[in-house]
Coordinates of C-alpha atoms and ligand atoms in Angstrom, one line a residue:
X7 CA -14.8 -7.9 -6.6
X8 CA -13.8 -7.6 -10.2
X9 CA -11.2 -6.4 -11.9
X10 CA -13.0 -3.0 -12.6
X11 CA -12.7 -2.3 -8.8
X12 CA -9.0 -3.8 -8.6
X13 CA -7.9 -1.5 -11.8
X14 CA -9.8 1.8 -10.1
X15 CA -7.6 1.2 -6.7
X16 CA -4.4 0.7 -8.9
X17 CA -4.8 4.1 -10.7
X18 CA -5.5 5.6 -7.3
X19 CA -2.3 4.3 -5.8
X20 CA -0.6 5.4 -9.1
X21 CA -1.8 9.1 -8.8
X22 CA -0.4 8.9 -5.2
X23 CA 3.0 7.7 -6.0
X24 CA 2.8 10.2 -9.1
X25 CA 2.2 13.1 -6.7
X26 CA 5.2 12.9 -4.9
X27 CA 6.9 16.0 -5.5
X28 CA 10.1 14.9 -3.9
X29 CA 10.2 12.0 -6.7
X30 CA 11.5 9.3 -3.9
X31 CA 9.0 6.4 -4.9
X32 CA 7.0 5.0 -7.4
X33 CA 4.3 1.9 -7.5
X34 CA 6.0 -1.4 -8.0
X35 CA 6.3 -1.9 -11.6
X36 CA 5.7 -5.7 -11.3
X37 CA 1.7 -4.9 -12.0
X38 CA 0.5 -8.9 -11.1
X39 CA 1.8 -8.2 -7.8
X40 CA 0.4 -5.1 -7.4
X41 CA -2.8 -6.7 -8.4
X42 CA -2.6 -9.0 -5.7
X43 CA -2.1 -6.6 -3.0
X44 CA -5.0 -4.6 -4.6
X45 CA -7.1 -7.7 -3.9
X46 CA -6.1 -7.9 -0.6
X47 CA -6.8 -4.3 0.4
X48 CA -10.6 -4.5 -1.3
X49 CA -10.9 -8.0 0.7
X50 CA -10.0 -6.5 3.9
X51 CA -12.5 -3.4 3.3
X52 CA -15.1 -5.9 2.6
X53 CA -14.5 -8.0 5.7
X54 CA -13.2 -5.5 8.3
X55 CA -14.4 -2.1 6.9
X56 CA -11.3 -0.4 5.8
X57 CA -8.8 -0.6 3.1
X58 CA -6.1 -2.4 5.8
X59 CA -2.9 -3.1 4.6
X60 CA -3.0 -7.0 3.0
X61 CA 0.6 -7.7 4.7
X62 CA -0.5 -7.1 8.4
X63 CA -2.9 -8.1 10.8
X64 CA -5.6 -5.7 12.5
X65 CA -5.6 -5.8 16.3
X66 CA -8.8 -4.9 16.7
X67 CA -7.7 -1.7 18.5
X68 CA -8.5 1.5 16.3
X69 CA -5.6 3.5 17.3
X70 CA -3.6 0.9 16.2
X71 CA -5.4 -0.2 12.7
X72 CA -5.9 2.9 12.0
X73 CA -2.3 3.0 11.3
X74 CA -2.3 0.2 8.6
X75 CA -4.9 1.7 6.3
X76 CA -3.2 1.8 2.8
X77 CA -1.4 3.8 1.8
X78 CA 0.3 3.9 5.2
X79 CA 2.9 6.1 6.2
X80 CA 5.8 3.4 5.2
X81 CA 8.2 6.0 4.6
X82 CA 9.0 6.0 8.3
X83 CA 9.1 2.5 8.9
X84 CA 12.3 0.7 9.4
X85 CA 11.6 -1.9 6.4
X86 CA 11.6 1.5 4.1
X87 CA 15.2 2.5 5.3
X88 CA 16.3 -1.2 5.0
X89 CA 15.3 -2.5 1.9
X90 CA 13.7 0.4 0.3
X91 CA 10.1 -0.9 -0.1
X92 CA 7.0 -0.8 2.3
X93 CA 6.0 -3.8 3.9
X94 CA 4.1 -5.4 0.8
X95 CA 6.7 -3.8 -1.7
X96 CA 3.8 -2.1 -3.3
X97 CA 5.5 1.1 -3.4
X98 CA 9.4 0.9 -4.0
X99 CA 12.1 3.4 -3.7
X100 CA 13.5 5.6 -6.5
X101 CA 17.7 4.4 -6.7
X102 CA 19.4 7.9 -6.9
Ligands
LIG150 S1 2.8 -1.6 3.8 FE1 2.5 -0.4 1.7 S2 0.4 -2.1 1.4 FE2 0.9 -2.2 3.2 S3 -0.4 -0.3 4.0 FE3 1.5 0.6 3.7 S4 1.7 1.4 1.6 FE4 -0.2 -0.1 1.5

């Protein structure tokens, strides 16, 4: 995939973070990291059919795998509570 597709996905993530009315998280400001993750998600889409998380492994069971389509419900996960980041550090918690 090309830079254009990566940029498009990054823009979607920026918009998603910007929609959060409770203002609790944002996209990781490390754009190199974000672009690597976008590439991983797009690779997964090409190889596995859906935009799966680049940091986790699909099981082949739809009910489980649907939970790791990006963006996932990362704010419900322990990693978010402990580290203030999603599994891949794509989204990070705002410091209050
Ligand atoms: S952990 Fe982060 S990168 Fe992975 S699916 Fe969830 S939001 Fe996306």
